[in-house]
Structure formats: C-alpha cells, structure tokens
Coordinates of C-alpha atoms and ligand atoms in Angstrom, one line a residue:
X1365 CA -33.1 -0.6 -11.6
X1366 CA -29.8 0.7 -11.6
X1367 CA -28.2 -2.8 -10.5
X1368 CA -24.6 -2.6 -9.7
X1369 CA -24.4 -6.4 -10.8
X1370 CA -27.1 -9.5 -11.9
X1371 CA -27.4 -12.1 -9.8
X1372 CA -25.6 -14.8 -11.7
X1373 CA -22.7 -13.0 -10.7
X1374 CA -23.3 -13.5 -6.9
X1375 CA -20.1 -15.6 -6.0
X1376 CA -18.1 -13.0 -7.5
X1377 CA -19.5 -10.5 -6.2
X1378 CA -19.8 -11.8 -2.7
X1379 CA -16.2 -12.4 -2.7
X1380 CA -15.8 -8.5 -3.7
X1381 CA -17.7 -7.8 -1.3
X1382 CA -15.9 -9.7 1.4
X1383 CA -12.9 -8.3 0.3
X1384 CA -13.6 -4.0 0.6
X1385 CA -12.6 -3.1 3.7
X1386 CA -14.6 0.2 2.9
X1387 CA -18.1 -1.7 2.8
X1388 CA -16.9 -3.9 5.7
X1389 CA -16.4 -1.0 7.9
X1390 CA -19.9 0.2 7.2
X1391 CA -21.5 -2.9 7.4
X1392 CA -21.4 -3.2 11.2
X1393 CA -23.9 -0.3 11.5
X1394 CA -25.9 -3.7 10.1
X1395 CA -25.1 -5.3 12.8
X1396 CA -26.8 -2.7 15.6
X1397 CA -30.4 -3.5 14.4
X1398 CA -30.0 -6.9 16.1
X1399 CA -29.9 -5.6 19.6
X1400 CA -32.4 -2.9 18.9
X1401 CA -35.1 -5.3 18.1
X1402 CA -34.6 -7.7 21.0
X1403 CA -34.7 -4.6 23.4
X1404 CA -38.3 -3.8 21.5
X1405 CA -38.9 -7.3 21.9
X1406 CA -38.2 -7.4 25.6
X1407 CA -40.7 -4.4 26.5
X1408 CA -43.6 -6.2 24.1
X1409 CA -44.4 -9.7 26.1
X1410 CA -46.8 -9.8 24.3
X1411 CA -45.1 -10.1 20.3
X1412 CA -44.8 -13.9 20.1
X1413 CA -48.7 -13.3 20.1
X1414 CA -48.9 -10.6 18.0
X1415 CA -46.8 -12.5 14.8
X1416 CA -49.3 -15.1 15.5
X1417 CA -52.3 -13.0 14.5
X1418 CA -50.2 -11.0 12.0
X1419 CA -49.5 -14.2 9.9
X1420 CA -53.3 -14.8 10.5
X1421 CA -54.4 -11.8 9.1
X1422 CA -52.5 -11.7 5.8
X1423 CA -53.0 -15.4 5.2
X1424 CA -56.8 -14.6 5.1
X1425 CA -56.3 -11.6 3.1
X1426 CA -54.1 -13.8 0.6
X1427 CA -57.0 -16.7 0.7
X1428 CA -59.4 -13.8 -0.4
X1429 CA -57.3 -11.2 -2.3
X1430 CA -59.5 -10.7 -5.1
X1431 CA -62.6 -9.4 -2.7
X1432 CA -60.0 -7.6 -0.7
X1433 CA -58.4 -6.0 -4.1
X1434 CA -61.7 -5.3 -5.6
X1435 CA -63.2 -3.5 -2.1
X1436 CA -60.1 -1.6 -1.8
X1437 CA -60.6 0.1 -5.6
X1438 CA -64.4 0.5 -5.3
X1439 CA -63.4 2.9 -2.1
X1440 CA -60.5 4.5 -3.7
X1441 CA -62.9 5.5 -6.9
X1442 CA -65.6 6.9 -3.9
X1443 CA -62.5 8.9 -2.3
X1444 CA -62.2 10.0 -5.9
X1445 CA -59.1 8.5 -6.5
X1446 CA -58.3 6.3 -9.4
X1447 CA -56.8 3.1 -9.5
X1448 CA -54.6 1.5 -11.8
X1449 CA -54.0 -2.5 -12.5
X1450 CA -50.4 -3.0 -14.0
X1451 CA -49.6 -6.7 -15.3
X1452 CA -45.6 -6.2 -14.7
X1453 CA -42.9 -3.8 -14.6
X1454 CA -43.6 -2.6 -18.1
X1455 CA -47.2 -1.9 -18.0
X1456 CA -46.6 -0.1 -14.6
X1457 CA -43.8 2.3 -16.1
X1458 CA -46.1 3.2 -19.0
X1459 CA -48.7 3.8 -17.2
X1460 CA -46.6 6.4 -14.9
X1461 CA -45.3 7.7 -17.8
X1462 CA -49.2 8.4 -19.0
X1463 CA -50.0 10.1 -16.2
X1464 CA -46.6 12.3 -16.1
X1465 CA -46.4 13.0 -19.7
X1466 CA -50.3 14.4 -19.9
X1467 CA -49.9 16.4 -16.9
X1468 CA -46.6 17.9 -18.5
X1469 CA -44.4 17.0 -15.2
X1470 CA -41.1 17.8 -15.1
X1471 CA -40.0 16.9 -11.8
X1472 CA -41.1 13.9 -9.4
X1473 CA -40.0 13.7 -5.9
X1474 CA -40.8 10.3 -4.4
X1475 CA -40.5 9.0 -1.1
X1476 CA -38.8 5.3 -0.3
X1477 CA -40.2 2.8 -2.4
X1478 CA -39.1 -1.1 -3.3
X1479 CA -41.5 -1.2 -5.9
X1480 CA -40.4 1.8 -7.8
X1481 CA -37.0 0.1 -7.5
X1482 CA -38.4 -3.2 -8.9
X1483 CA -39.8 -1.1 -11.8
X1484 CA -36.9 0.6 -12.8
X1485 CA -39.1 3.6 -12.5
X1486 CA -36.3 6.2 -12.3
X1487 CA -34.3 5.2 -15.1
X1488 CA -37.7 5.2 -17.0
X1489 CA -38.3 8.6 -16.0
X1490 CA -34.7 9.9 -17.0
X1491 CA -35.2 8.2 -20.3
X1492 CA -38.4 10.6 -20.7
X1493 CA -36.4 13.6 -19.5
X1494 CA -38.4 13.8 -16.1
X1495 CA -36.2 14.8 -12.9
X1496 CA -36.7 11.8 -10.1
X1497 CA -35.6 13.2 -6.7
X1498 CA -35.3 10.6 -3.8
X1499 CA -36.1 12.3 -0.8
X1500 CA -35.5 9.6 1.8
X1501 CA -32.0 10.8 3.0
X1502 CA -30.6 6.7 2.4
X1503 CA -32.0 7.2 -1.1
X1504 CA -30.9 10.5 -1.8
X1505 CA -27.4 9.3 -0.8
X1506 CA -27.3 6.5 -2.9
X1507 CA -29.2 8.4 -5.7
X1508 CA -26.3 10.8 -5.6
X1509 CA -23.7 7.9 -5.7
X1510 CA -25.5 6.3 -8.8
X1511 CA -26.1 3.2 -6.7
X1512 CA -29.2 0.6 -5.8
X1513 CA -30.2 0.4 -2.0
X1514 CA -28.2 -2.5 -0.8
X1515 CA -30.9 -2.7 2.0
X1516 CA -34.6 -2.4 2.5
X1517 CA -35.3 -0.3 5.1
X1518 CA -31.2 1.4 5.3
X1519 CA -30.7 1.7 1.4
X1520 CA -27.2 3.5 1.8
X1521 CA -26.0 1.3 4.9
X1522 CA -23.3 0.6 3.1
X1523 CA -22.1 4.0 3.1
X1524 CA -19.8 5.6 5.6
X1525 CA -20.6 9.3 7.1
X1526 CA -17.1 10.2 5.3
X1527 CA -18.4 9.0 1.8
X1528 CA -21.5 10.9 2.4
X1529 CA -19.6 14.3 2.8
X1530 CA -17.1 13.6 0.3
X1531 CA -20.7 13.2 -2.2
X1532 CA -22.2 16.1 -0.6
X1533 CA -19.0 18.5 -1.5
X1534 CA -18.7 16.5 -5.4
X1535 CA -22.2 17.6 -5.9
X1536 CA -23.6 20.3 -3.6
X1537 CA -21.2 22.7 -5.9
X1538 CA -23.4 26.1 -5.4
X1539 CA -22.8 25.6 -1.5
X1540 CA -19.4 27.5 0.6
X1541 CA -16.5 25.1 0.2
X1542 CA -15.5 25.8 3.6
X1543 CA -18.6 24.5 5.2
X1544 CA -18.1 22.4 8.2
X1545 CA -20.3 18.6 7.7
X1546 CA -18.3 16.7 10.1
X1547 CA -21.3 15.9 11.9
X1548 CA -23.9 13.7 10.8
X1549 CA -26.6 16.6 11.6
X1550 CA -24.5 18.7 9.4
X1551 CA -25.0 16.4 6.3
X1552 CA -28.5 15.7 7.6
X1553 CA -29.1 19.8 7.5
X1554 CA -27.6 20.0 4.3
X1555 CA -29.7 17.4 2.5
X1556 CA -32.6 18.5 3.9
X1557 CA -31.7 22.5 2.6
X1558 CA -31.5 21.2 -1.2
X1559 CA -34.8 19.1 -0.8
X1560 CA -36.3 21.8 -0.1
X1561 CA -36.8 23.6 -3.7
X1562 CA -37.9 19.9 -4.8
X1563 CA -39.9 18.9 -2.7
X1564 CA -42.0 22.2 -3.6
X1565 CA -41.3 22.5 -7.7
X1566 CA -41.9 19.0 -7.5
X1567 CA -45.0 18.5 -9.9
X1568 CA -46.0 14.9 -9.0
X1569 CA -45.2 13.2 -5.6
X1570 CA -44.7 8.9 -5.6
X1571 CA -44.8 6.7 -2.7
X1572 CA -44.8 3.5 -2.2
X1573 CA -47.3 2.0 0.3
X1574 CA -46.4 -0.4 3.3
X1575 CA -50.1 -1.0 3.9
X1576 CA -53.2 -0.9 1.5
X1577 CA -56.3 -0.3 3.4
X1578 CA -59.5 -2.5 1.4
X1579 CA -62.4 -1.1 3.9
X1580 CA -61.1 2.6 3.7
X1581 CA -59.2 3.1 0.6
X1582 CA -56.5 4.1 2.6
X1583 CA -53.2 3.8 1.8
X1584 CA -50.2 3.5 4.6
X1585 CA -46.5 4.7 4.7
X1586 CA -44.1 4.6 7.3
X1587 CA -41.7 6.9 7.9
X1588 CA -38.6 8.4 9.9
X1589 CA -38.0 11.1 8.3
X1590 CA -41.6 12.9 7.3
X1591 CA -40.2 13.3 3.7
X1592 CA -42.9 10.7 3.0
X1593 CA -45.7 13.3 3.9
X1594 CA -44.0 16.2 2.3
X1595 CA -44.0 14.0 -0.8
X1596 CA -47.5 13.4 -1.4
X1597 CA -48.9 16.6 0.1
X1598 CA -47.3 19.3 -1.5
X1599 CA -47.6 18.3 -5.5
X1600 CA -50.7 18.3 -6.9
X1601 CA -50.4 14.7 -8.0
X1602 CA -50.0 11.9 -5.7
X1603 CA -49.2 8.4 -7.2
X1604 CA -49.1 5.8 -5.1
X1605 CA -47.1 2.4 -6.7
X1606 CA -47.9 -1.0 -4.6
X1607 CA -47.7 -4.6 -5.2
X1608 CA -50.9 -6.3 -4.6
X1609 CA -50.0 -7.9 -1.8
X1610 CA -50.3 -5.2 0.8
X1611 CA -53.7 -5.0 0.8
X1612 CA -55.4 -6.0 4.2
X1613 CA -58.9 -5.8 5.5
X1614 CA -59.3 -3.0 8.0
X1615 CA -57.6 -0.2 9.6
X1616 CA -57.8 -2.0 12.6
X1617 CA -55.5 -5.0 10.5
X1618 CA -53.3 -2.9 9.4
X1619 CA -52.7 -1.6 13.6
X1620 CA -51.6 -5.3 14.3
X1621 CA -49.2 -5.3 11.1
X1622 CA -47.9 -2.1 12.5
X1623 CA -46.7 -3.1 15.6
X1624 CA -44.8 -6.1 14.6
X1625 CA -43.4 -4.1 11.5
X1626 CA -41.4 -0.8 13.1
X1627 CA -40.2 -3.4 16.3
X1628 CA -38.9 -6.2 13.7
X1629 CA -37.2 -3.5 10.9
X1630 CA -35.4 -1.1 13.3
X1631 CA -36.7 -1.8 16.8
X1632 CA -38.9 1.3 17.5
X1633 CA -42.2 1.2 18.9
X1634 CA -43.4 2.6 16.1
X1635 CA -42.0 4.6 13.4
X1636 CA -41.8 8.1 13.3
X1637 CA -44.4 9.0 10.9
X1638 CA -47.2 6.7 10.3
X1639 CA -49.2 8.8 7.4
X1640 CA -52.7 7.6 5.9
X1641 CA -53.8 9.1 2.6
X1642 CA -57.4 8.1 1.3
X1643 CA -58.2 9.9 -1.8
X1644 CA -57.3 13.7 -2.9
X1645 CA -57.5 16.7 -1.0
X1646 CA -61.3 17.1 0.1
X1647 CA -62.6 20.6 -0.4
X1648 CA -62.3 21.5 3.9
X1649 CA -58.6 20.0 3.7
X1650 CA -55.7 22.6 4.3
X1651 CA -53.6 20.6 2.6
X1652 CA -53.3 17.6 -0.4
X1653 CA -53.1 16.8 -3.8
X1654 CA -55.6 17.4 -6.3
X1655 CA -54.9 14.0 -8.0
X1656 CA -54.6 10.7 -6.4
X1657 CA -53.6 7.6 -8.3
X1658 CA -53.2 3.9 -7.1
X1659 CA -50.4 1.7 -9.5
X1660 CA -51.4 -1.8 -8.3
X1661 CA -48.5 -4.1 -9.9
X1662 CA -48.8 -8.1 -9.9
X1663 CA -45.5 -8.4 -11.3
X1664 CA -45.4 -12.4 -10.9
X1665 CA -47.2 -12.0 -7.6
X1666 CA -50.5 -13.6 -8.4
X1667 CA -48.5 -16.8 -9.9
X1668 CA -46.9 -17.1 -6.6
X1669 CA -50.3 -18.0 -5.2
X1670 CA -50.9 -21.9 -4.7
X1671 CA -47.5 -22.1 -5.2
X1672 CA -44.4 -23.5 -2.5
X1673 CA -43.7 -19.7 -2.2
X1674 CA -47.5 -18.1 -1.6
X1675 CA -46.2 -17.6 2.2
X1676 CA -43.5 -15.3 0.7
X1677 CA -46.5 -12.6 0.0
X1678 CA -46.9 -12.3 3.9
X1679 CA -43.6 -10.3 3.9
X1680 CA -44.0 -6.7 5.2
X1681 CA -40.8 -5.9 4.0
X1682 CA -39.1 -5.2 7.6
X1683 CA -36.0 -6.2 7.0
X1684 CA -35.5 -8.2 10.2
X1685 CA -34.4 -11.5 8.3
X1686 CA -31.0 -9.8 6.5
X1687 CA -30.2 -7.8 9.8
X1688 CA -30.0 -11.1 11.6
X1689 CA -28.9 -13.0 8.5
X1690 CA -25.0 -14.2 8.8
X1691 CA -24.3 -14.5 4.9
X1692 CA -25.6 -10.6 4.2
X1693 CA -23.8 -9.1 7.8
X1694 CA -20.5 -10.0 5.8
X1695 CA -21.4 -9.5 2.1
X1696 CA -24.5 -6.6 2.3
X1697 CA -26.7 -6.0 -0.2
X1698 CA -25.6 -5.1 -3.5
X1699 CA -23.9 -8.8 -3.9
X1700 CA -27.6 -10.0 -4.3
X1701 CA -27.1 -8.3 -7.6
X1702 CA -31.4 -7.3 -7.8
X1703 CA -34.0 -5.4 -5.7
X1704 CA -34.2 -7.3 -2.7
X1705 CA -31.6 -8.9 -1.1
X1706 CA -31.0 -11.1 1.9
X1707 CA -33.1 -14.5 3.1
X1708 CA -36.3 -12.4 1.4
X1709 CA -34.5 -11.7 -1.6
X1710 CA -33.3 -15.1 -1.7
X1711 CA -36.8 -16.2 -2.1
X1712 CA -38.4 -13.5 -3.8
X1713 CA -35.8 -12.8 -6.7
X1714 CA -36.1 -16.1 -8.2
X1715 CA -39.8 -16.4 -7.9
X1716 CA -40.2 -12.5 -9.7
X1717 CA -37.0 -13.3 -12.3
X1718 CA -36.8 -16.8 -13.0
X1719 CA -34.5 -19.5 -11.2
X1720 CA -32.2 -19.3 -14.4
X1721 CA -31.5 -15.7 -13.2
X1722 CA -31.9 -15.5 -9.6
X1723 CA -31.3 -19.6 -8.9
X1724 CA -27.5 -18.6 -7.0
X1725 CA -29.4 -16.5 -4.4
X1726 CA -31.4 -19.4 -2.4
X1727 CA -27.8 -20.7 -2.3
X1728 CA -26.9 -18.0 -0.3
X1729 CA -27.7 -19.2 3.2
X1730 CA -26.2 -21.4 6.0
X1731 CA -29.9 -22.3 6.9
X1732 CA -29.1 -21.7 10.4
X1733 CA -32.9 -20.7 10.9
X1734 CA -32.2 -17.3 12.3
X1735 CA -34.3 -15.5 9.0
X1736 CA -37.2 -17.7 9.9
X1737 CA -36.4 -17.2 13.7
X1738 CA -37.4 -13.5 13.8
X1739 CA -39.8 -12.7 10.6
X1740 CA -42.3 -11.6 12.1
X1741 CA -45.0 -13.0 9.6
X1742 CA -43.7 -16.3 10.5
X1743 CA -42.1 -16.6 6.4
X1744 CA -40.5 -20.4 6.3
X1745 CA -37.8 -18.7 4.6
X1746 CA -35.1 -21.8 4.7
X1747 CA -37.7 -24.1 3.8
X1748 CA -38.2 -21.9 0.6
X1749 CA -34.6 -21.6 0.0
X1750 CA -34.8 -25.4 -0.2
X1751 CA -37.7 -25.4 -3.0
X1752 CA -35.6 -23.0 -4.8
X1753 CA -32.3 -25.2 -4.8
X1754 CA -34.6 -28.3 -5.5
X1755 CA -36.0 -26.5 -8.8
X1756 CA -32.2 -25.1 -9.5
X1757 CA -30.9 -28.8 -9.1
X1758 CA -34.1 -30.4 -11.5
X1759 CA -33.7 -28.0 -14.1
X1760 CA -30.1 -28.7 -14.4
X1761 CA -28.9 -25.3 -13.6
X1762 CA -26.8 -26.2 -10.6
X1763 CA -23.0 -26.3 -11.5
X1764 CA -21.6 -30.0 -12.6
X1765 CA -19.4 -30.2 -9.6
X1766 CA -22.7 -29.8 -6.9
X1767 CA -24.7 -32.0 -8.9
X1768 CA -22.1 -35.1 -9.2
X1769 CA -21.3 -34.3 -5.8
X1770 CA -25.3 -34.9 -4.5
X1771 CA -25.7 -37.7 -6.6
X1772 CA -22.4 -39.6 -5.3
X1773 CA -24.1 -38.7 -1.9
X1774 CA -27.8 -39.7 -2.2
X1775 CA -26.1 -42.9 -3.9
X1776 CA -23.9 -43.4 -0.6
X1777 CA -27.1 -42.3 1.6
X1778 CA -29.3 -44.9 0.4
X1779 CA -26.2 -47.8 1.5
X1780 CA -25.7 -47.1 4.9
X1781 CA -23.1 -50.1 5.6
X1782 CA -20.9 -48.5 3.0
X1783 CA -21.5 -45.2 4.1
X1784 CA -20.3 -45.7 7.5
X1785 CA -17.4 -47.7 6.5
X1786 CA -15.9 -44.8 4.3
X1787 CA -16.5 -42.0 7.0
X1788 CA -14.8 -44.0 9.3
X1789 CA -12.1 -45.0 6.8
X1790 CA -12.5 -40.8 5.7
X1791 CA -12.4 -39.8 9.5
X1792 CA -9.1 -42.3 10.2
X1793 CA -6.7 -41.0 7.5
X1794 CA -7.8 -37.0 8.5
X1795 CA -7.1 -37.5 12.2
X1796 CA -3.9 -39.6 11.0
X1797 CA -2.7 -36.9 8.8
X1798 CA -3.5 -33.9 10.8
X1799 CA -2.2 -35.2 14.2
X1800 CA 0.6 -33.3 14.2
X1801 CA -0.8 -29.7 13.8
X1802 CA -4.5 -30.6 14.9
X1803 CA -5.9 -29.0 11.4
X1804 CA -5.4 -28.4 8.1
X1805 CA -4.5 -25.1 6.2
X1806 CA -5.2 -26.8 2.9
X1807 CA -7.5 -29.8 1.8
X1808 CA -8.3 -30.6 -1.5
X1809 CA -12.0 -30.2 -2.6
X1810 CA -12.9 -27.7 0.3
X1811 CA -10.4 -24.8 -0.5
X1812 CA -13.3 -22.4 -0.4
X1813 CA -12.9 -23.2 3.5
X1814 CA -9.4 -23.4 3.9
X1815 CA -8.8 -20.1 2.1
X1816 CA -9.9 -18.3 4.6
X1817 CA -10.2 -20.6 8.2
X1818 CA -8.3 -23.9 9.2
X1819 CA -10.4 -26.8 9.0
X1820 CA -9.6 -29.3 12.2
X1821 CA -8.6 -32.7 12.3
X1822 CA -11.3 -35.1 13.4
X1823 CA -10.2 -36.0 17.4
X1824 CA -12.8 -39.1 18.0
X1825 CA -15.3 -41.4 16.1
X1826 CA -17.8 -40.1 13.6
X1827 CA -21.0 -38.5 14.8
X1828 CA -23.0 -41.5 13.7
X1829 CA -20.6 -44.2 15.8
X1830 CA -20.5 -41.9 18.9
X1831 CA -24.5 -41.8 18.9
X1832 CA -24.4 -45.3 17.9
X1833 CA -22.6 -46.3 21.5
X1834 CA -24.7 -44.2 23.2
X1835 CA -27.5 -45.0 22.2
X1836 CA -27.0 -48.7 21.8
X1837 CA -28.3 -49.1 18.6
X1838 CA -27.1 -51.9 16.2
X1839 CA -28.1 -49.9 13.4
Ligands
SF4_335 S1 -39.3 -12.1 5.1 FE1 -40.0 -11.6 7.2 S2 -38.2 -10.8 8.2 FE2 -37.8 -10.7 6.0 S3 -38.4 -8.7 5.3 FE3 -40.2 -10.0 5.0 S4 -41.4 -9.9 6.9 FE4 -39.4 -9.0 7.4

C-alpha cells in the first residue's frame, strides 16, 4: 500500500498529526458519524437484539469456516465463476496479475476495497504498467493526492472540500480553468464526468466484497455511490478480492449483518446500493461480465483462529469503533501508519504484520470501552488491545522506560502496606507543593501530560483511604 508512514513511527506521527491544523479542521466531519448512528439506533429498538444474533451468526460461520468456504466455491464454480485461494498478499497480487496480463488488460477500475489496499494491489498493477482507477469518490480523491485512506468507510475524511478542488484544478488539466467547483456537487459532477471514459474502457472491474454468500455463491457490496455496480457490470471481467472471513451461511445471514452494518458505519438504514453478483452474465441477462473471478486471501487470517484474537474475524469492517474512538477523533487515520487504523486496526495490524511492527498501535487507546461499546459484532476490542500489550511487553519490545516502570509497580502492587504508605507520602508532598496555584504546569516524569494540559494538585486523601473510611475496611 502506499503508506504515508509504518507503524513504528506512530508517536511521531501522532504528534504530527495533532499538530496540522489542516487535518484537524477536517477531522470533525469524523466526529458527525457519532450522532448519526445513535439517531439510527433510536428508530431500531430492536438493535441490541440484532448485534446479539449478528455475533451469533459469524461465530458459527468461524466454528465451521472450512464447510462454509468449501460450499461457497462449489456454487461459484456452478454459477460458472472461478475461485481463487491466495495464501498472502503475494500469491494474491500474482494471481491478479495472471488474470490481467493473459487477458491483455490495460486499465482496471475498482470499486472501494480494504483488501486491495492490504495487497498493495495498485502499486502492483502500476509496476506492470496497468492503469488502476478508484472510482469511489473518497478513493479517487485520495488516489489523486497519492495517499492511503486514513479511514475505512470515509478514505479521504481527512480532506477538506478546498483541497479537493485545489486537486481537481492540479489534475483535471483538459477541463475550462474558469469552472466554478465551489460547491461540493460541483466537485461531485466533475469526478463523476472523468469516470466516466473509465469506467467504460475499463477492461477488468475489482471489488471487494462486504459479504460472501456460501449457499448462493453470491457475493455482496455496499455502496453509496453505485460506482460499485458500474464497476463490475460494465468490463467484461469481474474480480472479486475478499478475505476469508466474510463468508456467511445464507442470504438470509447476510440480511441480519446488513442491518447492523450501514446503521453502525454511517447511520443509514441501509446503504444506498446493496448489489449481489453470483457468477457471470447469464445468457437472458442485459447486462454483466463475461468473466467472474473470486480472490479468496487468508493473509494470516486462518492463524488468527483458536487464537486471543479469533473474535477479531467477526469484524464487518463498519467503522463504528474509530468514529467513536477518542485517540483517532484527534489523530485520524494515517498516524496508524498501515491499512487499518483505529481500535480495529489496533488489533488487526499486529495480528496480520507482527507485534514487532505493528506492537505501538494496541498502545493507542485510553481503553475507555467506547470501541467495544458500539461494535456491533460485539469485538472485545480493549481486551485485545490488552493481549497485544501483554505479548509487546514478553517479548521485550516495550520501551525500557514502560517496562522498569511496570515492574517497579507490580513489585509495589504485590506490598500493599508500602504501597499505601508512598501514595499517601506521594499525594502529601503534591497537594503541599501545588497549594498555591491548585496544579502543576510541569511535573517531571509526566511531561507528555503537562505539555499540553495542567495536571491538578491532589485536594484530599488517596482513592484507596477515602474508600477505606467509607467502607470501613481495615484493609
Ligand atoms: S471492530 Fe466492530 S466497530 Fe470496528 S469496524 Fe469492526 S465491526 Fe465495526
């Protein structure tokens, strides 16, 4: 992918990020899906339900994903589709690069797809000379600004409207320079002119898949702006690319998942377009691709199962837990440094990449619970983040100054006469020194918080004493 960092760099770039008033100003479009969802929420009484039997559903398929994965090829082949297994990111590239190469394609338009971005697909196809157009508007943005989504359902969210036109102007050359795009609608217009030629030179079409059907074949995308249907219709290939994990049962399975997914990720009803392609164009269709190809990638998936992390696979990729997440409303997407960001990416990255490279991320949270709060699969996303900082910390991988820091605590936790004894000692000489202003601007070991907020001087006993009076415990 074209990652504007890695994720070893996360502090850094967090504090970029923090820092650009640019991306700060953009970020609180963020912010709107929050209220958007609870409204969805509020006219659904029944949802609480609903996540209930959506967790249900892919934790059987996960308990049975090798019938489910097996059905679901057996019905693509009778559509007369063909189906692909990839091992990782490599194996799926080449075999994309198979399919393209023999069919002589020179241009791929392709709808919004995470995997695709996982893969590195584009910068594989440059690297062949094939022409990748993003057709999602969010992704044609960002493809235009030579820049990875920084989120997964809004990829250019941290854009402003006035970056858009300035990128429109830079690169929409062959178009009046006196044109007015002042209005969103305008830029909206204007992307969707230039798509046009693609989307019908295009000579292979590639989705990803939010849903893979096992009883029908069938595979699901959802969409807002129909590019996704434009995409695998008109060319006369289709390639669908998919991690293994969104296969579930039935159609009727796949309904369930769909009415938790558009309510949780933007807080529609339902998405615009909800399309459903099983196989290629029949001979009575008016419409399709001649070709239709399944890329089913693992990618580290399968070793996830049995694992602390197998719930992760329940995630339908709404989005919900960075909308509501308080570390990426200030920092966005791009500080994440891979594919996914947010509470899912804080999980997911190390568990695809390796702890040594994605091990900062799971640091990355307050573990206020709001991620886990309002996932809609139910993830236990802060109880992951914990696993994650469990295996950074074994593995030695934790910087010096955290470790020495939890072993001076564990060793204090373990001696709870002493331990008391210094907080009170502690929580005396604070309240002493800070009587006079009521905080501090500056505290040695915790100038990561007093760079940027006061910290306040303690104003009674420590938690421990005041529950100890009121309780009346001894100990
Ligand atoms: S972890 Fe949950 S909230 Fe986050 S994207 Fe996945 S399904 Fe949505």
């Amino acid at each position: 992918m074209s990652s504007v960092a890695t994720t070893p760099r996360f502090k850094l770039n967090a504090h970029e990020a923090l820092t650009d008033p640019r991306l700060q100003r953009a970020l609180v479009h963020a912010r709107n899906f929050v209220p958007r969802r609870a409204a969805a929420l509020e006219r659904l009484p029944e949802f609480e339900a609903l996540r209930d039997s959506a967790r249900d559903i892919k934790d059987h398929t996960l308990a049975h994903l090798d019938l489910y994965l097996e059905t679901y090829e057996r019905k693509v082949l009778e559509a007369g589709g063909h189906v692909h297994w990839a091992r990782d990111a490599a194996e799926a590239r080449q075999i994309f690069l198979d399919l393209a190469n023999a069919r002589g394609a020179k241009r791929v338009t392709k709808g919004k797809s995470m995997i695709s971005e996982e893969i590195g697909l584009n910068q594989a196809m440059e690297a062949a000379g094939i022409e990748a157009v993003e057709t999602d508007l969010g992704e044609y943005i960002i493809q235009l600004r030579n820049e990875a989504p920084s989120h997964i359902i809004a990829p250019a969210i941290h854009v402003t409207r006035d970056d858009v036109e300035a990128d429109f102007r830079k690169f929409h050359t062959d178009l009046p320079t006196d044109r007015d795009l002042a209005r969103p609608e305008q830029l909206l217009a204007e992307a969707r002119g230039v798509l046009r030629d693609k989307f019908l030179s295009a000579d292979i079409g590639v989705t990803g898949a939010n849903f893979l059907v096992a009883e029908t074949g069938t595979s699901i995308i959802v969409t807002n702006e129909g590019n996704g249907d434009l995409t695998q219709i008109l060319p006369k290939v289709h390639v669908v690319i998919a991690s293994l994990e969104k296969i579930v049962p039935t159609l009727e399975d796949a309904a369930q998942l769909l009415r938790v997914l558009a309510r949780s990720a933007t807080g529609q009803d339902m998405s615009v377009y909800t399309t459903l392609s099983t196989g290629p164009r029949r001979s009575d269709d008016p419409d399709g691709p001649e070709e239709y190809h399944v890329i089913l990638l693992d990618n580290g998936r399968t070793a996830m199962m049995g694992t602390p992390f197998e719930d992760m696979l329940r995630c339908i990729r709404c989005g919900a837990c960075m909308n509501h997440c308080p570390v990426y409303q200030q920092i966005g997407g791009h500080a994440y440094g891979w594919v996914y960001p947010g509470p899912m990416g804080a999980v997911l990255t190390p568990s695809l990449i390796g702890v040594a490279e994605g091990g900062q991320l799971p640091n990355a949270s307050t573990f206020c619970g709001r991620c886990e709060s309002v996932c809609p699969m139910r993830i236990p996303l802060p109880k992951m983040m914990r696993h994650w900082r469990e295996r950074e910390f074994e593995r030695g991988l934790t910087p010096a100054v955290v470790r020495y820091g939890l072993k001076a605590w564990a060793f204090l936790a373990t001696k709870p006469t002493l331990y008391r004894w210094l907080t009170d000692v502690n929580l005396r000489v604070l309240a002493l020194l800070g009587r006079k202003r009521g905080r501090f601007s500056w505290m040695p070991f915790v100038s990561a918080w007093t760079d940027t907020r006061d910290f306040p001087a303690p104003q009674g006993a420590t938690f421990q004493a005041q529950w100890r009076a009121r309780s009346g415990a001894t100990e």
